[in-house]
Amino acid sequence: MAEILKHYINGTWVASHGTTLLEVDNPATTEVLAKVPLGDRKDVEAAVGAAQEAFRDWRETPPLDRAQYFFKLKTLLEEHFEDLSRMVTVEHGKTLHEARGDVRRGIQNVEVAAGIPTLLMGETCEDVSRGVDSTSMRRALGVFAAITPFNFPAMVPLWFWPFAVACGNTYVVKPSEQVPLTQQLLFQLTERVGFPKGVLNLVHGAKEVVDALCDHPDVKGVSFVGSTPVAEHIYRRCAAAGKRVQALGGAKNSMIVMDDAVKDKTVANILDSSMGCAGQRCLAASVVLCVGDHAYDWFSAGFVEQARKVKTGNGLDENVNLGPVISRAAKDRILTDIGTALEQGATMLLDGRNTADLGPGYFLRPTVLATQDRENILITKELFGPVVALLKVSSLQEGIDLINACPFANTTSIFTSSGRAARQFQYEVHPSMIGVNIGVPAPMSFFSFGGTRKSLYGDLKAHGKESIAFFTDTKVSIIRWF
Ligand code: NAD
C-alpha cells in the first residue's frame, strides 16, 4: 500500500482535511511511490495560524541565533546529500547527476542565508540635518508562503524559505503535488534541526491550498514559481488581498550562435542546456538562432551528431544522460506539439519520438527540428521537453530583435569569441539572466534569480539581496536629542 503523505504543521505530522488523493509515481518506471493529499482551506488555516503564533518569538530571536539553525541544517543536508538526490531522481526522473545539481544549488541558499546577520544590516547617516541622524533597519513582517513547481523538487523551495525564515519571518511551503517526496524528506531534516514549532510548515495540495494562501489576511507575502498563467493568477489574487508577491513564470529561451564561436564547446553547452533535465528547466535552450549560413551548417551538423549519442533511460543508471519527462500527460502534450510543428512546416532533423524499447516510463529522446517560420509553435510556445528548434538569421541584430519580440524574457545566451558582439547582446536583450558562452546561466544564490515580462510578475527576484528586500520592511528612524 502506498504511503499517504501528511502535512507538517506546528511541529507535527498531521493528516490532511482534504479527501482527494493523487498518486505520485516514478516517471522512469510508472511505479506508484506514494499518495499525496490535496489539502483544503482548513489545512491552510491551521498552518498559517501556527506560523502566526510562532512569529513574535522567532522575530525576537537574534539573527546570530537564527543563523545557527541554518548551520545545523547545512550539516544534515550534506549528510543526506545522496538520499535527497536519489529521491529527486526517483520522483522527478532527472538523472542522478542532475539531481545532485538540484540539491547542491538548493544547499547553497542555506549557506547564504546563514550569513543573515550581515545581510540584514541597515544603513546610517550622520547629520541628515544639523544635529539630526538617521538610521534604517530591516524588520521581519510575519508569515510568508511559497508555491513551487515540479521541475526542481529540492532547489526551488530552498530559493525562498531559508532567506525568509533567517530574516525572522515564519513560513508555509506548498510543494508541487507532482514531486512532494523530496520536500517531505527535507522537512524531516528541518525537524531534526529543531526549528521552534510553527516556524516552518508544509501543506500539500493544489489550487484550493494556493488560493487560500493568496487570500489569507495573515500571509504577508507569496513567492511563486511555475507556469505563466498560474503566475499571473497568483499575482492578481495576492494583489487583490494587498500582499507582496514575486511570481516567476514560464520561459521560451533562445541562444545565439555566431560563426566565430568555439564550435565543440558551443555544441556541448547547448546540448546540455536543451536536453538536460529532459528540457524541463526554466533556463533550457529551446530555440537556437544561428547567425549566417556557415554557422548554421556547422552547428546543425555537430548538434544532431552529438544529440544522437545521448543515452536515454532511468536516471538512476549513472550511464544515462537523459531521463523521462514528468508524466504521461506531459509526454502526450509534447508529442502533440511536435506533431503541430511538423504540420506547420517544420523539418525533422532528429526524431526522438520512438521510445518503445525503453519500457513504460515517460521517455522522449532528443528531438531536433528546423524552421524559418517565426509563427511556428516551436518558436512561440514553451514546450518543456527535450525538443529544440534551429533557425537561421542573417545578423546578430536580427537575432536580438527576434529574442526581444518574445513575450517571455527569462534567459538567453550568446556563443561567440567577439567581445563586441557579446557586449551588444548583453546591452540590448530583454531577458534578464544572460549567458556569454554559458548554456544555463543560472545566477548563484548570492545573486538574484528571475526574468522579466511574462517570466516575472512582481519586481523583486528570488534569493540574494533582492529576497532580503522582499522578506523585510525597511524602517527609517530620524533622531534628534535636545
Ligand atoms: P504549474 O504552474 O503547473 O504549477 C506550479 C505550482 O502552481 C504548483 O505548486 C501547482 O500546484 C500550482 N498550480 C497549478 N495550477 C494552479 C492553478 N490553476 N491555480 C493555483 N495554483 C496552481 O508549473 P509546473 O508545471 O509545476 O512547472 C513548470 C513551469 O514552471 C514551466 O512553465 C517553467 O518555465 C516554470 N518555471 C519557471 C522558473 C523561473 O525561474 N521563472 C523556474 C522553474 C520553473
Coordinates of C-alpha atoms and ligand atoms in Angstrom, one line a residue:
M1 CA 0.0 0.0 0.0
A2 CA 1.4 3.4 -1.0
E3 CA 2.1 5.8 1.9
I4 CA -0.4 8.7 2.3
L5 CA 1.6 11.8 2.9
K6 CA 1.0 14.2 5.8
H7 CA 1.3 17.9 6.2
Y8 CA 3.8 19.2 8.7
I9 CA 2.1 21.9 10.9
N10 CA 3.2 23.3 14.2
G11 CA 6.0 20.8 14.5
T12 CA 3.8 17.7 14.0
W13 CA 3.0 15.5 11.0
V14 CA -0.8 15.7 10.6
A15 CA -3.3 14.1 8.2
S16 CA -4.9 16.3 5.7
H17 CA -8.5 17.5 5.9
G18 CA -8.7 17.1 2.1
T19 CA -10.1 13.8 0.9
T20 CA -8.7 13.8 -2.7
L21 CA -5.5 11.7 -3.1
L22 CA -3.2 11.9 -6.1
E23 CA -0.7 9.2 -7.0
V24 CA 2.9 10.2 -7.1
D25 CA 4.8 7.9 -9.5
N26 CA 8.3 7.3 -10.7
P27 CA 8.3 8.6 -14.3
A28 CA 11.0 6.2 -15.3
T29 CA 9.1 3.1 -14.2
T30 CA 5.5 4.3 -13.6
E31 CA 5.7 2.6 -10.1
V32 CA 3.4 4.4 -7.6
L33 CA 5.6 5.8 -4.8
A34 CA 3.1 7.5 -2.5
K35 CA -0.3 9.2 -2.4
V36 CA -0.4 13.0 -1.8
P37 CA -3.5 14.6 -0.3
L38 CA -4.9 17.8 -1.8
G39 CA -5.2 19.9 1.3
D40 CA -8.0 22.4 1.8
R41 CA -8.7 25.8 3.5
K42 CA -8.8 24.2 6.9
D43 CA -5.3 22.9 6.5
V44 CA -4.1 26.3 5.3
E45 CA -5.9 27.9 8.3
A46 CA -4.0 25.6 10.7
A47 CA -0.6 26.1 9.1
V48 CA -0.9 29.9 8.9
G49 CA -2.3 30.0 12.4
A50 CA 0.7 28.1 13.7
A51 CA 3.1 30.3 11.8
Q52 CA 1.4 33.5 13.0
E53 CA 1.7 32.2 16.6
A54 CA 5.4 31.4 16.2
F55 CA 6.2 34.7 14.6
R56 CA 6.7 37.0 17.6
D57 CA 9.2 34.8 19.4
W58 CA 11.1 34.0 16.2
R59 CA 11.3 37.6 15.2
E60 CA 12.8 38.4 18.6
T61 CA 15.4 35.6 18.3
P62 CA 18.7 37.4 17.5
P63 CA 19.8 36.8 13.9
L64 CA 23.0 35.2 15.2
D65 CA 21.0 32.6 16.9
R66 CA 18.7 32.1 14.0
A67 CA 21.7 31.6 11.8
Q68 CA 22.8 28.6 14.0
Y69 CA 19.7 26.6 12.7
F70 CA 21.0 27.0 9.2
F71 CA 24.5 25.8 10.1
K72 CA 22.9 22.7 11.6
L73 CA 20.7 22.3 8.5
K74 CA 23.6 22.6 6.2
T75 CA 25.4 19.7 8.0
L76 CA 22.3 17.5 7.9
L77 CA 21.8 18.3 4.2
E78 CA 25.4 17.3 3.4
E79 CA 25.0 14.0 5.4
H80 CA 21.8 13.2 3.4
F81 CA 23.0 14.6 0.1
E82 CA 22.8 11.3 -1.7
D83 CA 19.4 10.4 -0.1
L84 CA 18.0 13.7 -1.3
S85 CA 19.5 13.3 -4.8
R86 CA 18.1 9.8 -5.2
M87 CA 14.7 11.0 -4.1
V88 CA 14.8 13.8 -6.7
T89 CA 15.6 11.2 -9.4
V90 CA 13.0 8.7 -8.3
E91 CA 10.1 11.1 -8.1
H92 CA 11.1 13.6 -10.9
G93 CA 13.1 11.4 -13.4
K94 CA 16.1 13.7 -13.9
T95 CA 19.5 11.9 -13.9
L96 CA 21.3 11.4 -10.6
H97 CA 24.0 13.8 -11.8
E98 CA 21.3 16.5 -12.5
A99 CA 19.6 15.7 -9.2
R100 CA 22.8 16.3 -7.4
G101 CA 23.0 19.7 -9.0
D102 CA 19.4 20.4 -7.9
V103 CA 20.3 19.5 -4.3
R104 CA 23.7 21.3 -4.4
R105 CA 22.1 24.5 -5.7
G106 CA 19.5 24.2 -3.0
I107 CA 22.0 23.9 -0.2
Q108 CA 23.8 27.0 -1.4
N109 CA 20.8 29.0 -0.4
V110 CA 21.1 27.7 3.1
E111 CA 24.7 28.7 3.1
V112 CA 24.0 32.2 2.0
A113 CA 21.0 32.6 4.4
A114 CA 23.3 31.6 7.3
G115 CA 25.0 35.0 6.7
I116 CA 21.8 36.7 7.8
P117 CA 23.4 39.0 10.5
T118 CA 25.3 40.8 7.7
L119 CA 22.5 40.5 5.1
L120 CA 20.1 42.2 7.4
M121 CA 22.2 45.2 8.2
G122 CA 20.7 48.6 7.5
E123 CA 22.3 52.0 6.8
T124 CA 23.0 55.1 8.9
C125 CA 23.8 58.7 8.0
E126 CA 25.0 61.3 10.5
D127 CA 23.8 64.9 10.2
V128 CA 20.9 64.4 7.7
S129 CA 20.1 67.8 9.2
R130 CA 22.2 69.8 11.7
G131 CA 22.3 67.6 14.9
V132 CA 19.9 65.0 13.4
D133 CA 21.0 61.4 12.5
S134 CA 19.1 58.8 10.5
T135 CA 19.2 55.0 10.5
S136 CA 17.4 52.3 8.6
M137 CA 16.7 48.8 9.8
R138 CA 15.1 45.8 8.2
R139 CA 12.4 44.1 10.1
A140 CA 10.6 40.8 9.5
L141 CA 6.9 41.1 8.5
G142 CA 5.2 37.9 9.6
V143 CA 4.0 34.8 7.7
F144 CA 5.3 34.1 4.1
A145 CA 4.4 31.2 1.8
A146 CA 6.0 29.5 -1.3
I147 CA 4.1 27.7 -4.1
T148 CA 6.6 25.7 -6.1
P149 CA 6.8 23.8 -9.5
F150 CA 7.7 20.2 -10.2
N151 CA 11.0 20.8 -12.1
F152 CA 13.4 21.4 -9.2
P153 CA 11.9 19.5 -6.3
A154 CA 14.8 20.3 -3.9
M155 CA 16.2 23.6 -5.1
V156 CA 13.2 25.9 -5.8
P157 CA 11.6 25.8 -2.3
L158 CA 15.1 26.5 -0.9
W159 CA 15.2 29.7 -3.0
F160 CA 12.8 31.2 -0.6
W161 CA 12.2 29.9 2.9
P162 CA 15.8 29.9 4.2
F163 CA 16.0 33.7 3.5
A164 CA 12.5 34.4 4.8
V165 CA 13.0 32.5 8.0
A166 CA 16.5 33.8 8.6
C167 CA 15.1 37.3 8.3
G168 CA 12.8 36.4 11.2
N169 CA 9.6 35.5 9.3
T170 CA 7.7 32.2 9.7
Y171 CA 6.7 30.1 6.7
V172 CA 4.4 27.8 4.8
V173 CA 5.7 25.7 1.9
K174 CA 3.2 24.3 -0.7
P175 CA 5.3 22.0 -2.9
S176 CA 4.3 20.7 -6.3
E177 CA 1.8 17.9 -5.9
Q178 CA 3.8 16.0 -8.6
V179 CA 7.0 15.9 -6.5
P180 CA 6.1 16.1 -2.8
L181 CA 8.5 13.5 -1.5
T182 CA 11.8 15.5 -1.7
Q183 CA 10.1 18.2 0.4
Q184 CA 8.9 15.6 2.9
L185 CA 12.5 14.3 3.3
L186 CA 13.7 17.9 3.6
F187 CA 11.2 18.7 6.3
Q188 CA 12.1 15.6 8.2
L189 CA 15.7 17.1 8.3
T190 CA 14.4 20.5 9.4
E191 CA 12.5 18.7 12.2
R192 CA 15.8 17.3 13.4
V193 CA 17.4 20.7 13.2
G194 CA 14.8 21.7 15.9
F195 CA 13.3 24.9 14.5
P196 CA 10.7 26.1 17.0
K197 CA 7.2 24.8 16.4
G198 CA 5.3 26.7 13.8
V199 CA 8.3 28.5 12.3
L200 CA 8.2 26.1 9.2
N201 CA 5.1 24.4 7.9
L202 CA 4.4 22.1 4.9
V203 CA 1.0 21.8 3.3
H204 CA 0.4 19.6 0.3
G205 CA -2.2 20.4 -2.3
A206 CA -3.1 22.2 -5.4
K207 CA -5.5 25.1 -6.4
E208 CA -7.5 25.2 -3.2
V209 CA -4.5 25.5 -1.0
V210 CA -2.8 28.0 -3.3
D211 CA -5.9 30.3 -3.4
A212 CA -6.3 30.0 0.4
L213 CA -2.7 31.1 0.9
C214 CA -3.1 34.1 -1.5
D215 CA -6.3 35.2 0.2
H216 CA -5.3 34.7 3.9
P217 CA -5.0 38.0 5.7
D218 CA -2.2 36.8 7.9
V219 CA 0.0 35.8 4.9
K220 CA 2.2 38.9 4.3
G221 CA 3.7 37.7 1.0
V222 CA 3.8 34.9 -1.5
S223 CA 6.7 33.6 -3.6
F224 CA 5.6 31.5 -6.6
V225 CA 7.5 29.6 -9.3
G226 CA 5.7 27.9 -12.2
S227 CA 3.9 28.5 -15.5
T228 CA 2.9 31.9 -16.7
P229 CA -0.9 31.6 -16.5
V230 CA -0.7 30.5 -12.8
A231 CA 2.0 33.2 -12.1
E232 CA -0.4 35.8 -13.4
H233 CA -3.4 34.4 -11.4
I234 CA -1.3 34.4 -8.2
Y235 CA 0.0 37.9 -8.8
R236 CA -3.6 39.3 -9.3
R237 CA -5.0 37.3 -6.4
C238 CA -2.3 38.4 -4.0
A239 CA -2.5 42.0 -5.1
A240 CA -6.3 41.9 -4.5
A241 CA -5.6 40.7 -1.0
G242 CA -3.0 43.5 -0.5
K243 CA 0.1 41.4 -0.1
R244 CA 3.6 41.2 -1.5
V245 CA 4.1 38.8 -4.4
Q246 CA 7.0 37.6 -6.5
A247 CA 5.7 35.2 -9.2
L248 CA 8.3 33.7 -11.5
G249 CA 6.6 32.3 -14.7
G250 CA 7.4 30.3 -17.8
A251 CA 10.0 30.8 -20.4
K252 CA 11.0 30.5 -24.0
N253 CA 14.7 30.8 -24.3
S254 CA 16.8 31.4 -27.4
M255 CA 20.5 31.1 -27.8
I256 CA 22.5 32.9 -30.4
V257 CA 25.4 31.1 -32.2
M258 CA 27.9 33.3 -34.0
D259 CA 30.2 31.9 -36.7
D260 CA 33.2 32.8 -34.6
A261 CA 32.0 30.6 -31.6
V262 CA 34.2 27.8 -30.3
K263 CA 32.4 25.0 -32.1
D264 CA 32.7 21.9 -29.9
K265 CA 32.1 23.7 -26.7
T266 CA 29.1 25.6 -28.1
V267 CA 27.5 22.4 -29.3
A268 CA 28.2 20.7 -25.9
N269 CA 26.8 23.6 -23.9
I270 CA 23.6 24.0 -25.9
L271 CA 23.1 20.2 -25.9
D272 CA 23.2 20.2 -22.1
S273 CA 21.0 23.3 -21.9
S274 CA 18.3 21.9 -24.2
M275 CA 18.3 18.3 -23.2
G276 CA 19.4 18.4 -19.6
C277 CA 16.6 17.6 -17.1
A278 CA 14.7 16.4 -20.3
G279 CA 14.3 20.1 -21.3
Q280 CA 12.3 20.8 -18.2
R281 CA 14.4 23.7 -16.9
C282 CA 13.1 27.3 -17.0
L283 CA 16.6 28.1 -18.4
A284 CA 16.5 25.4 -21.1
A285 CA 17.6 26.4 -24.6
S286 CA 14.6 26.0 -26.7
V287 CA 15.5 27.8 -29.9
V288 CA 19.0 28.2 -31.4
L289 CA 19.5 31.2 -33.7
C290 CA 22.5 30.6 -36.0
V291 CA 23.9 33.8 -37.5
G292 CA 24.6 33.1 -41.2
D293 CA 24.8 30.0 -43.4
H294 CA 28.2 28.8 -42.2
A295 CA 27.3 28.9 -38.5
Y296 CA 24.0 27.1 -39.3
D297 CA 25.8 24.4 -41.2
W298 CA 28.5 23.5 -38.6
F299 CA 26.1 23.9 -35.7
S300 CA 23.3 21.8 -37.0
A301 CA 25.6 19.0 -38.2
G302 CA 27.5 18.9 -34.9
F303 CA 24.4 19.3 -32.7
V304 CA 22.5 16.4 -34.4
E305 CA 25.6 14.2 -34.3
Q306 CA 26.0 14.8 -30.5
A307 CA 22.3 14.6 -29.7
R308 CA 22.1 11.2 -31.4
K309 CA 24.7 9.9 -28.9
V310 CA 22.6 10.9 -25.8
K311 CA 21.7 7.8 -23.8
T312 CA 18.1 7.9 -22.6
G313 CA 16.8 5.8 -19.7
N314 CA 16.3 5.6 -16.0
G315 CA 18.2 8.4 -14.3
L316 CA 19.4 6.1 -11.5
D317 CA 21.7 4.5 -14.1
E318 CA 24.9 6.6 -13.9
N319 CA 25.5 6.0 -17.7
V320 CA 22.2 7.6 -18.7
N321 CA 22.3 11.3 -19.8
L322 CA 18.5 11.9 -20.4
G323 CA 15.7 10.8 -18.0
P324 CA 12.0 10.8 -18.7
V325 CA 9.6 13.8 -18.6
I326 CA 7.5 14.2 -15.5
S327 CA 4.2 12.5 -16.5
R328 CA 2.2 10.7 -19.2
A329 CA 0.2 14.0 -19.7
A330 CA 3.5 15.9 -20.2
K331 CA 4.7 13.4 -22.8
D332 CA 1.4 13.4 -24.7
R333 CA 1.4 17.2 -24.7
I334 CA 5.0 17.4 -26.1
L335 CA 4.2 14.7 -28.8
T336 CA 1.1 16.7 -29.8
D337 CA 3.2 19.9 -30.1
I338 CA 5.9 18.2 -32.2
G339 CA 3.1 17.0 -34.5
T340 CA 1.7 20.5 -34.8
A341 CA 5.2 21.9 -35.5
L342 CA 5.5 19.4 -38.4
E343 CA 2.0 20.2 -39.7
Q344 CA 3.1 23.9 -39.6
G345 CA 6.0 23.1 -41.9
A346 CA 9.0 22.4 -39.6
T347 CA 11.6 19.9 -40.8
M348 CA 12.6 17.0 -38.6
L349 CA 16.4 16.7 -38.2
L350 CA 16.4 14.1 -35.4
D351 CA 13.3 12.3 -34.3
G352 CA 13.2 11.2 -30.7
R353 CA 9.6 10.1 -30.5
N354 CA 10.0 6.4 -30.8
T355 CA 10.9 5.1 -27.3
A356 CA 9.0 1.8 -27.3
D357 CA 12.3 0.0 -26.5
L358 CA 12.6 1.9 -23.2
G359 CA 9.6 0.4 -21.3
P360 CA 6.6 2.1 -19.8
G361 CA 8.3 5.3 -18.5
Y362 CA 7.5 8.7 -19.9
F363 CA 10.6 8.8 -22.2
L364 CA 11.4 11.0 -25.2
R365 CA 14.7 11.0 -26.9
P366 CA 16.4 14.3 -28.1
T367 CA 14.3 15.8 -30.9
V368 CA 15.8 18.5 -33.2
L369 CA 13.7 20.4 -35.8
A370 CA 14.4 23.3 -38.1
T371 CA 12.1 26.1 -39.1
Q372 CA 12.3 29.5 -40.6
D373 CA 8.7 30.3 -39.7
R374 CA 8.6 32.6 -36.6
E375 CA 4.9 31.7 -36.0
N376 CA 5.7 28.0 -35.8
I377 CA 4.7 26.5 -32.4
L378 CA 8.4 25.7 -31.9
I379 CA 9.2 29.4 -31.7
T380 CA 6.1 30.7 -29.9
K381 CA 5.3 28.1 -27.2
E382 CA 7.2 26.8 -24.1
L383 CA 7.5 23.1 -25.0
F384 CA 9.2 22.0 -21.7
G385 CA 10.7 18.8 -23.2
P386 CA 13.8 17.5 -24.9
V387 CA 13.0 19.4 -28.1
V388 CA 15.0 22.1 -29.8
A389 CA 14.4 24.2 -32.9
L390 CA 17.1 25.6 -35.1
L391 CA 16.5 28.8 -37.1
K392 CA 18.9 30.8 -39.3
V393 CA 19.2 34.6 -39.0
S394 CA 21.2 36.9 -41.2
S395 CA 22.7 39.1 -38.4
L396 CA 23.2 39.5 -34.7
Q397 CA 20.7 42.3 -34.7
E398 CA 18.1 40.2 -36.3
G399 CA 18.6 37.5 -33.6
I400 CA 18.4 40.1 -30.8
D401 CA 15.2 41.5 -32.4
L402 CA 13.7 38.0 -32.5
I403 CA 14.5 37.4 -28.9
N404 CA 13.0 40.7 -27.9
A405 CA 9.8 40.0 -29.8
C406 CA 9.1 37.1 -27.5
P407 CA 6.7 37.9 -24.6
F408 CA 8.8 35.7 -22.3
A409 CA 12.1 37.1 -21.1
N410 CA 13.8 34.6 -18.7
T411 CA 17.2 33.7 -20.1
T412 CA 19.3 33.9 -23.3
S413 CA 22.9 33.2 -24.2
I414 CA 25.3 34.2 -27.0
F415 CA 28.1 31.9 -28.2
T416 CA 30.9 34.0 -29.7
S417 CA 34.6 34.9 -29.5
S418 CA 33.8 38.6 -30.1
G419 CA 33.7 40.8 -27.0
R420 CA 32.0 43.5 -29.1
A421 CA 29.1 41.2 -30.1
A422 CA 28.8 39.9 -26.6
R423 CA 28.6 43.5 -25.3
Q424 CA 25.9 44.5 -27.8
F425 CA 23.9 41.3 -26.9
Q426 CA 24.1 41.9 -23.2
Y427 CA 23.1 45.5 -23.6
E428 CA 20.1 45.0 -25.9
V429 CA 18.4 41.8 -25.0
H430 CA 15.3 41.8 -22.7
P431 CA 15.7 38.5 -20.8
S432 CA 17.5 39.3 -17.5
M433 CA 19.6 36.2 -17.0
I434 CA 22.2 36.4 -19.7
G435 CA 24.9 33.9 -20.7
V436 CA 28.1 34.6 -22.6
N437 CA 29.3 31.2 -23.7
I438 CA 27.2 29.6 -20.9
G439 CA 24.3 27.3 -21.7
V440 CA 22.5 27.5 -18.4
P441 CA 23.2 31.0 -16.9
A442 CA 21.6 30.3 -13.5
P443 CA 22.5 33.1 -11.0
M444 CA 24.1 31.7 -7.9
S445 CA 22.2 32.1 -4.6
F446 CA 24.1 35.3 -3.6
F447 CA 22.8 37.0 -6.8
S448 CA 19.1 37.2 -7.5
F449 CA 17.2 34.9 -9.9
G450 CA 14.4 35.9 -12.2
G451 CA 13.4 37.2 -15.6
T452 CA 11.1 40.0 -16.7
R453 CA 8.0 40.5 -18.9
K454 CA 5.8 37.3 -18.8
S455 CA 8.6 35.4 -17.0
L456 CA 8.3 37.5 -13.8
Y457 CA 5.2 39.1 -12.2
G458 CA 6.5 41.5 -9.4
D459 CA 9.7 43.4 -9.1
L460 CA 11.9 41.6 -6.5
K461 CA 13.5 38.4 -7.6
A462 CA 14.4 35.2 -5.9
H463 CA 17.3 34.7 -3.4
G464 CA 20.3 37.0 -3.0
K465 CA 19.9 40.6 -1.8
E466 CA 16.5 41.1 -3.6
S467 CA 15.0 38.4 -1.5
I468 CA 16.1 40.2 1.7
A469 CA 14.2 43.2 0.5
F470 CA 11.1 41.1 -0.3
F471 CA 11.1 39.4 3.1
T472 CA 11.5 42.6 5.2
D473 CA 10.2 46.1 5.6
T474 CA 12.8 48.9 5.8
K475 CA 12.1 51.2 8.6
V476 CA 13.9 54.5 8.9
S477 CA 14.4 56.4 12.1
I478 CA 15.3 60.2 12.2
I479 CA 16.8 61.0 15.6
R480 CA 17.4 64.3 17.4
W481 CA 18.4 64.7 21.0
F482 CA 17.7 68.1 22.6
Ligands
NAD1 P1 2.5 24.9 -12.7 O1 2.2 26.4 -12.9 O2 1.6 23.9 -13.3 O3 2.5 24.6 -11.1 C1 3.2 25.4 -10.2 C2 2.5 25.4 -8.9 O4 1.3 26.0 -9.1 C3 2.3 24.0 -8.3 O5 2.6 24.0 -6.9 C4 0.8 23.8 -8.6 O6 0.1 23.1 -7.5 C5 0.2 25.2 -8.6 N1 -0.9 25.4 -9.5 C6 -1.1 24.7 -10.7 N2 -2.2 25.2 -11.3 C7 -2.8 26.1 -10.5 C8 -4.0 26.8 -10.6 N3 -4.8 26.8 -11.6 N4 -4.3 27.7 -9.5 C9 -3.5 27.7 -8.5 N5 -2.3 27.0 -8.3 C10 -2.0 26.2 -9.3 O7 4.0 24.7 -13.2 P2 4.8 23.3 -13.3 O8 4.3 22.5 -14.4 O9 4.9 22.6 -11.9 O10 6.3 23.9 -13.6 C11 6.7 24.2 -14.9 C12 6.7 25.6 -15.2 O11 7.4 26.4 -14.2 C13 7.3 26.0 -16.5 O12 6.5 26.9 -17.1 C14 8.6 26.6 -16.1 O13 9.2 27.5 -17.1 C15 8.3 27.3 -14.9 N6 9.4 27.6 -14.1 C16 9.9 28.9 -14.0 C17 11.0 29.2 -13.3 C18 11.6 30.6 -13.3 O14 12.5 30.8 -12.6 N7 10.9 31.5 -14.0 C19 11.7 28.2 -12.6 C20 11.2 26.9 -12.6 C21 10.1 26.6 -13.4

